[in-house]
Amino acid sequence: MPETRADNVLMQKVRDGDLAKMAVLFERHHRALFRYFLRLTGQREFSEDLVQDVYFRMLKYRHTYRDGNPFTSWMYQVARNAHLDGARKRKGESPFLEEQMQEPVSAEPDPSEILRRRQDLGLLRRALAALPVEKRELLVLSRFQNLKYDQIADILACDVGTVKVRVYRAIKALSQIFFELAGDKAS
Amino acid sequence: MTCDQVKEHIADYLAGALSQTEAEELDEHFAQCAACKQETAALSETWEMLGLLESEQLSAQPSAQLRPRFYESLEAYRHGLESAAPAPARRRFFDWGWQGWAWSAALLVGGLAAGHWLGQGARGRADLAGLQDEVHHMRQLVTLSLLEQQSASERLRGVDYSSRVDQSDTQVLAALLHAVNHDPNVNVRLAAVDALRKFAGNPAVQGTLDQSLVKQDSPLVQLALIDFIVDQRDKGALPSLTALERSPTVDKNVKEKALWGLSQLQ
Protein backbone atom coordinates (compact mmCIF):
# COMPACT_ATOMS: atom_id res chain seq x y z
CA MET A 1 0.00 0.00 0.00
CA PRO A 2 1.54 3.37 -0.92
CA GLU A 3 2.40 5.44 2.12
CA THR A 4 -0.01 8.25 1.26
CA ARG A 5 -2.93 5.85 1.01
CA ALA A 6 -1.79 4.11 4.17
CA ASP A 7 -1.82 7.53 5.88
CA ASN A 8 -5.38 8.11 4.73
CA VAL A 9 -6.45 4.75 6.15
CA LEU A 10 -4.66 5.42 9.43
CA MET A 11 -6.36 8.79 9.80
CA GLN A 12 -9.74 7.20 9.09
CA LYS A 13 -9.05 4.77 11.93
CA VAL A 14 -8.08 7.63 14.25
CA ARG A 15 -11.28 9.43 13.31
CA ASP A 16 -13.29 6.28 14.03
CA GLY A 17 -11.85 6.00 17.55
CA ASP A 18 -8.56 4.11 17.22
CA LEU A 19 -6.50 6.98 18.64
CA ALA A 20 -3.34 4.88 19.05
CA LYS A 21 -2.89 5.01 15.25
CA MET A 22 -1.99 8.68 15.64
CA ALA A 23 1.35 7.46 16.99
CA VAL A 24 2.19 5.97 13.58
CA LEU A 25 1.27 9.23 11.85
CA PHE A 26 3.44 11.07 14.34
CA GLU A 27 6.43 8.86 13.58
CA ARG A 28 5.95 9.37 9.84
CA HIS A 29 5.42 13.10 9.70
CA HIS A 30 6.64 14.93 12.79
CA ARG A 31 10.12 15.64 11.37
CA ALA A 32 8.72 17.09 8.14
CA LEU A 33 6.31 19.23 10.14
CA PHE A 34 9.11 20.40 12.42
CA ARG A 35 11.19 21.49 9.40
CA TYR A 36 8.18 23.20 7.86
CA PHE A 37 7.65 25.27 11.00
CA LEU A 38 11.37 25.86 11.49
CA ARG A 39 11.56 27.32 7.97
CA LEU A 40 8.53 29.49 8.62
CA THR A 41 9.49 30.73 12.08
CA GLY A 42 13.23 30.17 12.45
CA GLN A 43 12.61 29.17 16.06
CA ARG A 44 13.21 25.61 17.20
CA GLU A 45 11.25 25.66 20.45
CA PHE A 46 8.28 27.42 18.88
CA SER A 47 8.39 24.92 15.98
CA GLU A 48 8.24 22.00 18.39
CA ASP A 49 5.29 23.59 20.19
CA LEU A 50 3.55 23.96 16.84
CA VAL A 51 4.17 20.29 15.92
CA GLN A 52 2.64 19.32 19.25
CA ASP A 53 -0.29 21.64 18.54
CA VAL A 54 -0.87 20.10 15.09
CA TYR A 55 -1.20 16.60 16.50
CA PHE A 56 -3.46 17.83 19.27
CA ARG A 57 -5.66 19.62 16.71
CA MET A 58 -5.78 16.55 14.48
CA LEU A 59 -7.02 14.55 17.47
CA LYS A 60 -9.50 17.19 18.53
CA TYR A 61 -10.89 17.81 15.04
CA ARG A 62 -10.49 14.24 13.77
CA HIS A 63 -14.20 14.06 12.93
CA THR A 64 -13.62 16.71 10.21
CA TYR A 65 -11.36 14.34 8.28
CA ARG A 66 -13.24 13.04 5.25
CA ASP A 67 -12.70 9.75 3.38
CA GLY A 68 -10.75 10.32 0.22
CA ASN A 69 -9.26 13.55 1.49
CA PRO A 70 -5.46 13.19 1.16
CA PHE A 71 -4.03 13.08 4.67
CA THR A 72 -0.92 15.14 3.83
CA SER A 73 -2.98 18.04 2.46
CA TRP A 74 -5.30 17.94 5.46
CA MET A 75 -2.34 17.83 7.87
CA TYR A 76 -0.76 20.89 6.25
CA GLN A 77 -4.10 22.72 6.37
CA VAL A 78 -4.15 22.06 10.12
CA ALA A 79 -0.48 23.07 10.32
CA ARG A 80 -1.15 26.40 8.54
CA ASN A 81 -3.92 27.22 10.99
CA ALA A 82 -1.73 26.27 13.95
CA HIS A 83 1.02 28.53 12.63
CA LEU A 84 -1.35 31.45 11.99
CA ASP A 85 -2.85 31.18 15.48
CA GLY A 86 0.55 30.67 17.12
CA ALA A 87 2.07 33.64 15.27
CA ARG A 88 -0.92 35.83 16.18
CA LYS A 89 -0.50 35.02 19.87
CA ARG A 90 3.20 35.79 19.69
CA LYS A 91 2.83 38.93 17.63
CA GLY A 92 5.50 41.43 18.60
CA GLU A 93 7.29 38.87 20.76
CA SER A 94 9.86 37.49 18.38
CA PRO A 95 10.08 37.83 14.59
CA PHE A 96 11.66 35.26 12.29
CA LEU A 97 15.07 34.41 13.72
CA GLU A 98 17.00 33.18 10.72
CA GLU A 99 20.23 32.92 12.69
CA GLN A 100 18.82 29.89 14.47
CA MET A 101 19.04 27.83 11.31
CA GLN A 102 22.05 25.57 11.10
CA GLU A 103 25.05 26.22 8.90
CA PRO A 104 25.34 23.72 6.06
CA VAL A 105 28.13 21.18 6.09
CA SER A 106 30.03 21.37 2.80
CA ALA A 107 32.20 18.70 1.27
CA GLU A 108 33.97 21.21 -0.98
CA PRO A 109 37.73 20.92 -0.69
CA ASP A 110 38.43 24.51 -1.78
CA PRO A 111 38.25 26.84 1.27
CA SER A 112 37.45 29.94 -0.81
CA GLU A 113 34.61 28.10 -2.52
CA ILE A 114 33.27 26.95 0.85
CA LEU A 115 33.43 30.53 2.11
CA ARG A 116 31.65 31.92 -0.95
CA ARG A 117 28.93 29.30 -0.76
CA ARG A 118 28.42 29.91 2.93
CA GLN A 119 28.13 33.62 2.31
CA ASP A 120 25.61 33.05 -0.49
CA LEU A 121 23.53 30.66 1.60
CA GLY A 122 23.71 33.08 4.52
CA LEU A 123 22.35 35.83 2.28
CA LEU A 124 19.67 33.50 0.93
CA ARG A 125 18.57 32.66 4.46
CA ARG A 126 18.33 36.37 5.24
CA ALA A 127 16.41 36.96 2.02
CA LEU A 128 14.00 34.12 2.87
CA ALA A 129 13.52 35.56 6.35
CA ALA A 130 12.76 38.98 4.87
CA LEU A 131 10.12 37.57 2.51
CA PRO A 132 6.46 38.09 3.52
CA VAL A 133 5.25 34.96 5.29
CA GLU A 134 2.70 34.00 2.59
CA LYS A 135 5.43 33.98 -0.06
CA ARG A 136 7.87 32.17 2.21
CA GLU A 137 5.23 29.56 2.92
CA LEU A 138 4.77 28.83 -0.79
CA LEU A 139 8.49 28.27 -1.28
CA VAL A 140 8.70 26.12 1.86
CA LEU A 141 5.83 23.93 0.68
CA SER A 142 7.07 23.58 -2.91
CA ARG A 143 10.84 23.50 -2.44
CA PHE A 144 11.46 22.18 1.07
CA GLN A 145 8.45 19.97 1.75
CA ASN A 146 8.52 18.78 -1.87
CA LEU A 147 4.78 18.98 -2.31
CA LYS A 148 3.34 19.06 -5.81
CA TYR A 149 1.46 22.13 -6.99
CA ASP A 150 -1.89 20.32 -6.93
CA GLN A 151 -1.28 19.32 -3.29
CA ILE A 152 -0.43 22.93 -2.44
CA ALA A 153 -3.60 24.01 -4.21
CA ASP A 154 -5.55 21.65 -1.91
CA ILE A 155 -3.85 23.08 1.15
CA LEU A 156 -4.37 26.71 0.15
CA ALA A 157 -7.87 26.05 -1.20
CA CYS A 158 -7.18 27.58 -4.61
CA ASP A 159 -6.62 26.28 -8.14
CA VAL A 160 -3.31 24.95 -9.45
CA GLY A 161 -2.85 27.86 -11.86
CA THR A 162 -2.99 30.33 -8.97
CA VAL A 163 -0.37 28.32 -7.08
CA LYS A 164 1.99 28.41 -10.08
CA VAL A 165 1.63 32.17 -10.47
CA ARG A 166 2.21 32.67 -6.74
CA VAL A 167 5.30 30.45 -6.81
CA TYR A 168 6.65 32.56 -9.70
CA ARG A 169 6.03 35.77 -7.73
CA ALA A 170 7.54 34.32 -4.56
CA ILE A 171 10.76 33.13 -6.21
CA LYS A 172 11.04 36.43 -8.06
CA ALA A 173 10.64 38.42 -4.84
CA LEU A 174 13.18 36.17 -3.10
CA SER A 175 15.59 36.56 -5.98
CA GLN A 176 15.30 40.37 -5.87
CA ILE A 177 15.94 40.53 -2.12
CA PHE A 178 18.85 38.15 -2.47
CA PHE A 179 20.54 40.17 -5.22
CA GLU A 180 19.91 43.40 -3.31
CA LEU A 181 21.59 41.94 -0.24
CA ALA A 182 24.45 40.63 -2.36
CA GLY A 183 24.81 44.07 -3.97
CA ASP A 184 24.90 45.79 -0.57
CA LYS A 185 27.55 43.37 0.56
CA ALA A 186 29.64 43.86 -2.57
CA SER A 187 29.44 47.66 -2.48
CA MET B 1 4.65 31.63 -26.55
CA THR B 2 4.40 35.21 -25.24
CA CYS B 3 6.35 36.75 -22.34
CA ASP B 4 3.25 36.52 -20.09
CA GLN B 5 2.81 32.84 -20.96
CA VAL B 6 6.46 32.24 -20.04
CA LYS B 7 5.75 33.59 -16.54
CA GLU B 8 2.86 31.14 -16.20
CA HIS B 9 5.21 28.27 -17.02
CA ILE B 10 8.18 29.23 -14.86
CA ALA B 11 6.91 27.37 -11.77
CA ASP B 12 6.66 24.14 -13.81
CA TYR B 13 10.03 24.87 -15.42
CA LEU B 14 11.66 25.16 -11.99
CA ALA B 15 9.98 22.00 -10.71
CA GLY B 16 10.95 20.10 -13.88
CA ALA B 17 7.27 19.51 -14.61
CA LEU B 18 7.07 20.89 -18.17
CA SER B 19 5.85 18.67 -20.97
CA GLN B 20 8.16 18.09 -23.94
CA THR B 21 6.11 20.47 -26.09
CA GLU B 22 6.06 23.21 -23.44
CA ALA B 23 9.84 22.91 -22.96
CA GLU B 24 10.40 23.27 -26.69
CA GLU B 25 8.11 26.31 -26.90
CA LEU B 26 9.95 27.88 -23.99
CA ASP B 27 13.32 27.29 -25.67
CA GLU B 28 12.02 28.87 -28.87
CA HIS B 29 10.92 31.94 -26.89
CA PHE B 30 14.29 32.19 -25.13
CA ALA B 31 16.02 32.17 -28.53
CA GLN B 32 14.15 35.38 -29.37
CA CYS B 33 13.71 37.10 -25.96
CA ALA B 34 16.88 37.82 -23.97
CA ALA B 35 14.93 39.41 -21.08
CA CYS B 36 12.86 36.28 -20.38
CA LYS B 37 15.93 34.09 -20.79
CA GLN B 38 17.89 36.19 -18.33
CA GLU B 39 15.09 36.36 -15.78
CA THR B 40 14.48 32.61 -15.93
CA ALA B 41 18.19 31.94 -15.49
CA ALA B 42 18.33 34.19 -12.40
CA LEU B 43 15.23 32.56 -10.89
CA SER B 44 16.65 29.09 -11.62
CA GLU B 45 19.83 30.02 -9.81
CA THR B 46 17.88 31.11 -6.72
CA TRP B 47 15.74 27.97 -6.95
CA GLU B 48 18.86 25.77 -7.07
CA MET B 49 20.34 27.57 -4.08
CA LEU B 50 17.13 26.95 -2.19
CA GLY B 51 17.82 23.28 -2.89
CA LEU B 52 21.09 23.65 -0.96
CA LEU B 53 19.15 25.18 1.92
CA GLU B 54 16.80 22.21 1.71
CA SER B 55 19.68 19.77 2.26
CA GLU B 56 20.77 21.92 5.20
CA GLN B 57 17.21 21.72 6.49
CA LEU B 58 17.25 17.91 6.39
CA SER B 59 19.87 17.93 9.14
CA ALA B 60 17.56 19.95 11.39
CA GLN B 61 16.06 17.55 13.92
CA PRO B 62 13.60 18.22 16.71
CA SER B 63 14.88 17.78 20.25
CA ALA B 64 14.65 14.48 22.10
CA GLN B 65 11.82 15.89 24.22
CA LEU B 66 9.32 16.16 21.37
CA ARG B 67 8.57 12.44 21.09
CA PRO B 68 7.89 11.73 24.79
CA ARG B 69 5.87 14.96 24.97
CA PHE B 70 3.67 13.74 22.13
CA TYR B 71 3.16 10.26 23.59
CA GLU B 72 2.36 11.65 27.01
CA SER B 73 -0.16 14.06 25.47
CA LEU B 74 -1.73 11.28 23.43
CA GLU B 75 -2.03 9.08 26.48
CA ALA B 76 -3.50 11.94 28.51
CA TYR B 77 -5.96 12.75 25.72
CA ARG B 78 -7.15 9.14 25.57
CA HIS B 79 -7.55 9.03 29.35
CA GLY B 80 -9.47 12.28 29.21
CA LEU B 81 -11.84 10.86 26.60
CA GLU B 82 -12.40 7.73 28.65
CA SER B 83 -13.28 9.63 31.80
CA ALA B 84 -15.45 12.15 29.93
CA ALA B 85 -17.58 9.50 28.18
CA PRO B 86 -21.24 10.47 28.76
CA ALA B 87 -23.58 8.18 30.69
CA PRO B 88 -26.13 6.58 28.32
CA ALA B 89 -29.89 7.32 28.34
CA ARG B 90 -29.60 10.21 30.79
CA ARG B 91 -32.03 12.40 28.90
CA ARG B 92 -34.96 10.01 29.27
CA PHE B 93 -34.57 9.63 33.00
CA PHE B 94 -36.62 12.74 33.73
CA ASP B 95 -39.46 11.58 31.44
CA TRP B 96 -40.34 8.71 33.75
CA GLY B 97 -43.50 8.68 35.86
CA TRP B 98 -43.58 7.98 39.60
CA GLN B 99 -43.20 4.23 38.89
CA GLY B 100 -39.97 4.97 37.13
CA TRP B 101 -38.70 6.98 40.08
CA ALA B 102 -39.71 4.21 42.45
CA TRP B 103 -38.01 1.58 40.35
CA SER B 104 -34.92 3.69 40.01
CA ALA B 105 -34.76 4.27 43.76
CA ALA B 106 -35.15 0.55 44.36
CA LEU B 107 -32.52 -0.25 41.77
CA LEU B 108 -30.20 2.33 43.26
CA VAL B 109 -30.50 0.81 46.72
CA GLY B 110 -30.18 -2.67 45.26
CA GLY B 111 -27.24 -1.63 43.17
CA LEU B 112 -25.48 -0.05 46.10
CA ALA B 113 -26.01 -3.18 48.14
CA ALA B 114 -24.82 -5.41 45.33
CA GLY B 115 -21.89 -3.11 44.72
CA HIS B 116 -21.04 -3.26 48.38
CA TRP B 117 -21.04 -7.04 48.36
CA LEU B 118 -19.65 -7.75 44.99
CA GLY B 119 -17.27 -4.86 44.49
CA GLN B 120 -16.97 -3.79 40.90
CA GLY B 121 -19.35 -5.37 38.40
CA ALA B 122 -18.28 -7.39 35.42
CA ARG B 123 -18.73 -4.44 33.08
CA GLY B 124 -16.63 -2.20 35.29
CA ARG B 125 -13.93 -4.81 35.35
CA ALA B 126 -14.14 -5.18 31.57
CA ASP B 127 -13.88 -1.40 31.07
CA LEU B 128 -10.96 -1.22 33.43
CA ALA B 129 -9.27 -4.11 31.68
CA GLY B 130 -9.80 -2.39 28.32
CA LEU B 131 -8.31 0.82 29.61
CA GLN B 132 -5.36 -1.03 31.10
CA ASP B 133 -4.83 -2.75 27.75
CA GLU B 134 -4.74 0.60 25.96
CA VAL B 135 -2.34 2.13 28.45
CA HIS B 136 -0.11 -0.90 28.13
CA HIS B 137 -0.26 -0.73 24.35
CA MET B 138 0.73 2.94 24.43
CA ARG B 139 3.64 2.30 26.79
CA GLN B 140 4.77 -0.54 24.58
CA LEU B 141 4.67 1.77 21.53
CA VAL B 142 6.71 4.43 23.32
CA THR B 143 9.32 1.91 24.48
CA LEU B 144 9.72 0.20 21.12
CA SER B 145 9.79 3.51 19.28
CA LEU B 146 12.47 4.98 21.55
CA LEU B 147 14.58 1.81 21.35
CA GLU B 148 14.73 2.18 17.56
CA GLN B 149 16.03 5.74 17.59
CA GLN B 150 19.44 6.71 16.22
CA SER B 151 20.35 8.76 19.26
CA ALA B 152 21.81 6.72 22.13
CA SER B 153 20.24 9.04 24.71
CA GLU B 154 16.79 8.34 23.24
CA ARG B 155 17.45 4.58 23.28
CA LEU B 156 18.45 4.97 26.94
CA ARG B 157 15.09 6.65 27.54
CA GLY B 158 13.49 3.65 25.82
CA VAL B 159 15.26 1.24 28.14
CA ASP B 160 14.15 3.35 31.10
CA TYR B 161 10.58 3.47 29.78
CA SER B 162 10.51 -0.35 29.51
CA SER B 163 10.10 -0.48 33.30
CA ARG B 164 6.52 0.75 32.76
CA VAL B 165 5.40 -2.16 30.57
CA ASP B 166 4.07 -5.44 31.84
CA GLN B 167 6.68 -8.14 32.41
CA SER B 168 4.79 -10.50 30.12
CA ASP B 169 5.35 -8.21 27.13
CA THR B 170 7.35 -10.37 24.73
CA GLN B 171 7.92 -7.60 22.17
CA VAL B 172 9.59 -5.28 24.66
CA LEU B 173 11.56 -8.21 26.08
CA ALA B 174 12.80 -9.09 22.58
CA ALA B 175 13.76 -5.45 21.96
CA LEU B 176 15.73 -5.34 25.24
CA LEU B 177 17.52 -8.60 24.42
CA HIS B 178 18.34 -7.19 21.00
CA ALA B 179 19.72 -4.06 22.68
CA VAL B 180 21.91 -6.17 25.01
CA ASN B 181 23.34 -8.12 22.08
CA HIS B 182 23.55 -5.54 19.31
CA ASP B 183 23.34 -1.95 20.56
CA PRO B 184 26.55 -0.12 19.57
CA ASN B 185 26.49 1.97 22.75
CA VAL B 186 27.86 0.40 25.96
CA ASN B 187 25.66 2.53 28.22
CA VAL B 188 22.53 1.37 26.42
CA ARG B 189 23.65 -2.27 26.68
CA LEU B 190 24.37 -1.88 30.41
CA ALA B 191 21.01 -0.22 31.04
CA ALA B 192 19.28 -2.96 29.02
CA VAL B 193 20.90 -5.66 31.21
CA ASP B 194 19.52 -3.88 34.29
CA ALA B 195 16.10 -3.49 32.68
CA LEU B 196 15.99 -7.25 31.98
CA ARG B 197 15.84 -7.89 35.71
CA LYS B 198 12.16 -7.04 35.53
CA PHE B 199 11.71 -9.95 33.11
CA ALA B 200 13.83 -12.31 35.20
CA GLY B 201 11.18 -15.00 35.55
CA ASN B 202 10.66 -15.22 31.80
CA PRO B 203 12.14 -18.40 30.25
CA ALA B 204 13.17 -16.38 27.17
CA VAL B 205 15.72 -14.56 29.31
CA GLN B 206 17.35 -17.63 30.74
CA GLY B 207 19.41 -19.48 28.21
CA THR B 208 19.87 -16.33 26.10
CA LEU B 209 22.22 -14.27 28.19
CA ASP B 210 24.98 -16.87 28.35
CA GLN B 211 25.26 -16.58 24.55
CA SER B 212 25.32 -12.83 24.89
CA LEU B 213 28.10 -13.11 27.50
CA VAL B 214 30.49 -14.66 25.00
CA LYS B 215 29.62 -12.22 22.21
CA GLN B 216 30.16 -9.04 24.23
CA ASP B 217 33.27 -6.97 23.60
CA SER B 218 32.79 -4.71 26.63
CA PRO B 219 34.11 -5.98 29.99
CA LEU B 220 31.61 -3.73 31.80
CA VAL B 221 28.66 -5.42 30.10
CA GLN B 222 30.18 -8.86 30.70
CA LEU B 223 30.54 -8.10 34.44
CA ALA B 224 26.91 -6.95 34.62
CA LEU B 225 25.76 -10.08 32.76
CA ILE B 226 27.65 -12.40 35.11
CA ASP B 227 26.00 -10.72 38.11
CA PHE B 228 22.61 -11.16 36.47
CA ILE B 229 23.25 -14.81 35.58
CA VAL B 230 24.36 -15.61 39.14
CA ASP B 231 21.31 -13.86 40.60
CA GLN B 232 19.16 -15.97 38.29
CA ARG B 233 20.90 -19.15 39.33
CA ASP B 234 21.14 -19.89 35.60
CA LYS B 235 23.20 -23.06 35.55
CA GLY B 236 22.83 -23.28 31.78
CA ALA B 237 25.44 -20.53 31.64
CA LEU B 238 28.17 -22.71 33.23
CA PRO B 239 29.83 -23.61 29.87
CA SER B 240 29.95 -19.95 28.82
CA LEU B 241 31.42 -18.91 32.18
CA THR B 242 34.03 -21.67 31.89
CA ALA B 243 34.92 -20.55 28.36
CA LEU B 244 35.35 -16.96 29.56
CA GLU B 245 37.44 -17.98 32.52
CA ARG B 246 39.79 -19.96 30.28
CA SER B 247 39.99 -17.55 27.37
CA PRO B 248 43.41 -15.88 27.05
CA THR B 249 41.98 -12.77 25.37
CA VAL B 250 39.31 -11.90 27.94
CA ASP B 251 39.83 -9.00 30.37
CA LYS B 252 41.44 -10.01 33.70
CA ASN B 253 38.57 -8.64 35.79
CA VAL B 254 36.05 -10.54 33.68
CA LYS B 255 38.01 -13.77 34.11
CA GLU B 256 38.00 -13.30 37.88
CA LYS B 257 34.29 -12.53 37.85
CA ALA B 258 33.62 -15.61 35.70
CA LEU B 259 35.54 -17.73 38.20
CA TRP B 260 33.47 -16.24 41.01
CA GLY B 261 30.31 -16.95 38.99
CA LEU B 262 31.32 -20.58 38.53
CA SER B 263 31.92 -20.96 42.28
CA GLN B 264 28.48 -19.52 42.99
CA LEU B 265 26.60 -21.73 40.54
CA GLN B 266 28.40 -25.06 40.97
Short mmCIF file of C-alpha atoms in Angstrom, two decimals, chain A residues 42-176:
data_model
loop_
_atom_site.label_atom_id
_atom_site.label_comp_id
_atom_site.label_asym_id
_atom_site.label_seq_id
_atom_site.Cartn_x
_atom_site.Cartn_y
_atom_site.Cartn_z
CA GLY A 42 13.23 30.17 12.45
CA GLN A 43 12.61 29.17 16.06
CA ARG A 44 13.21 25.61 17.20
CA GLU A 45 11.25 25.66 20.45
CA PHE A 46 8.28 27.42 18.88
CA SER A 47 8.39 24.92 15.98
CA GLU A 48 8.24 22.00 18.39
CA ASP A 49 5.29 23.59 20.19
CA LEU A 50 3.55 23.96 16.84
CA VAL A 51 4.17 20.29 15.92
CA GLN A 52 2.64 19.32 19.25
CA ASP A 53 -0.29 21.64 18.54
CA VAL A 54 -0.87 20.10 15.09
CA TYR A 55 -1.20 16.60 16.50
CA PHE A 56 -3.46 17.83 19.27
CA ARG A 57 -5.66 19.62 16.71
CA MET A 58 -5.78 16.55 14.48
CA LEU A 59 -7.02 14.55 17.47
CA LYS A 60 -9.50 17.19 18.53
CA TYR A 61 -10.89 17.81 15.04
CA ARG A 62 -10.49 14.24 13.77
CA HIS A 63 -14.20 14.06 12.93
CA THR A 64 -13.62 16.71 10.21
CA TYR A 65 -11.36 14.34 8.28
CA ARG A 66 -13.24 13.04 5.25
CA ASP A 67 -12.70 9.75 3.38
CA GLY A 68 -10.75 10.32 0.22
CA ASN A 69 -9.26 13.55 1.49
CA PRO A 70 -5.46 13.19 1.16
CA PHE A 71 -4.03 13.08 4.67
CA THR A 72 -0.92 15.14 3.83
CA SER A 73 -2.98 18.04 2.46
CA TRP A 74 -5.30 17.94 5.46
CA MET A 75 -2.34 17.83 7.87
CA TYR A 76 -0.76 20.89 6.25
CA GLN A 77 -4.10 22.72 6.37
CA VAL A 78 -4.15 22.06 10.12
CA ALA A 79 -0.48 23.07 10.32
CA ARG A 80 -1.15 26.40 8.54
CA ASN A 81 -3.92 27.22 10.99
CA ALA A 82 -1.73 26.27 13.95
CA HIS A 83 1.02 28.53 12.63
CA LEU A 84 -1.35 31.45 11.99
CA ASP A 85 -2.85 31.18 15.48
CA GLY A 86 0.55 30.67 17.12
CA ALA A 87 2.07 33.64 15.27
CA ARG A 88 -0.92 35.83 16.18
CA LYS A 89 -0.50 35.02 19.87
CA ARG A 90 3.20 35.79 19.69
CA LYS A 91 2.83 38.93 17.63
CA GLY A 92 5.50 41.43 18.60
CA GLU A 93 7.29 38.87 20.76
CA SER A 94 9.86 37.49 18.38
CA PRO A 95 10.08 37.83 14.59
CA PHE A 96 11.66 35.26 12.29
CA LEU A 97 15.07 34.41 13.72
CA GLU A 98 17.00 33.18 10.72
CA GLU A 99 20.23 32.92 12.69
CA GLN A 100 18.82 29.89 14.47
CA MET A 101 19.04 27.83 11.31
CA GLN A 102 22.05 25.57 11.10
CA GLU A 103 25.05 26.22 8.90
CA PRO A 104 25.34 23.72 6.06
CA VAL A 105 28.13 21.18 6.09
CA SER A 106 30.03 21.37 2.80
CA ALA A 107 32.20 18.70 1.27
CA GLU A 108 33.97 21.21 -0.98
CA PRO A 109 37.73 20.92 -0.69
CA ASP A 110 38.43 24.51 -1.78
CA PRO A 111 38.25 26.84 1.27
CA SER A 112 37.45 29.94 -0.81
CA GLU A 113 34.61 28.10 -2.52
CA ILE A 114 33.27 26.95 0.85
CA LEU A 115 33.43 30.53 2.11
CA ARG A 116 31.65 31.92 -0.95
CA ARG A 117 28.93 29.30 -0.76
CA ARG A 118 28.42 29.91 2.93
CA GLN A 119 28.13 33.62 2.31
CA ASP A 120 25.61 33.05 -0.49
CA LEU A 121 23.53 30.66 1.60
CA GLY A 122 23.71 33.08 4.52
CA LEU A 123 22.35 35.83 2.28
CA LEU A 124 19.67 33.50 0.93
CA ARG A 125 18.57 32.66 4.46
CA ARG A 126 18.33 36.37 5.24
CA ALA A 127 16.41 36.96 2.02
CA LEU A 128 14.00 34.12 2.87
CA ALA A 129 13.52 35.56 6.35
CA ALA A 130 12.76 38.98 4.87
CA LEU A 131 10.12 37.57 2.51
CA PRO A 132 6.46 38.09 3.52
CA VAL A 133 5.25 34.96 5.29
CA GLU A 134 2.70 34.00 2.59
CA LYS A 135 5.43 33.98 -0.06
CA ARG A 136 7.87 32.17 2.21
CA GLU A 137 5.23 29.56 2.92
CA LEU A 138 4.77 28.83 -0.79
CA LEU A 139 8.49 28.27 -1.28
CA VAL A 140 8.70 26.12 1.86
CA LEU A 141 5.83 23.93 0.68
CA SER A 142 7.07 23.58 -2.91
CA ARG A 143 10.84 23.50 -2.44
CA PHE A 144 11.46 22.18 1.07
CA GLN A 145 8.45 19.97 1.75
CA ASN A 146 8.52 18.78 -1.87
CA LEU A 147 4.78 18.98 -2.31
CA LYS A 148 3.34 19.06 -5.81
CA TYR A 149 1.46 22.13 -6.99
CA ASP A 150 -1.89 20.32 -6.93
CA GLN A 151 -1.28 19.32 -3.29
CA ILE A 152 -0.43 22.93 -2.44
CA ALA A 153 -3.60 24.01 -4.21
CA ASP A 154 -5.55 21.65 -1.91
CA ILE A 155 -3.85 23.08 1.15
CA LEU A 156 -4.37 26.71 0.15
CA ALA A 157 -7.87 26.05 -1.20
CA CYS A 158 -7.18 27.58 -4.61
CA ASP A 159 -6.62 26.28 -8.14
CA VAL A 160 -3.31 24.95 -9.45
CA GLY A 161 -2.85 27.86 -11.86
CA THR A 162 -2.99 30.33 -8.97
CA VAL A 163 -0.37 28.32 -7.08
CA LYS A 164 1.99 28.41 -10.08
CA VAL A 165 1.63 32.17 -10.47
CA ARG A 166 2.21 32.67 -6.74
CA VAL A 167 5.30 30.45 -6.81
CA TYR A 168 6.65 32.56 -9.70
CA ARG A 169 6.03 35.77 -7.73
CA ALA A 170 7.54 34.32 -4.56
CA ILE A 171 10.76 33.13 -6.21
CA LYS A 172 11.04 36.43 -8.06
CA ALA A 173 10.64 38.42 -4.84
CA LEU A 174 13.18 36.17 -3.10
CA SER A 175 15.59 36.56 -5.98
CA GLN A 176 15.30 40.37 -5.87
#
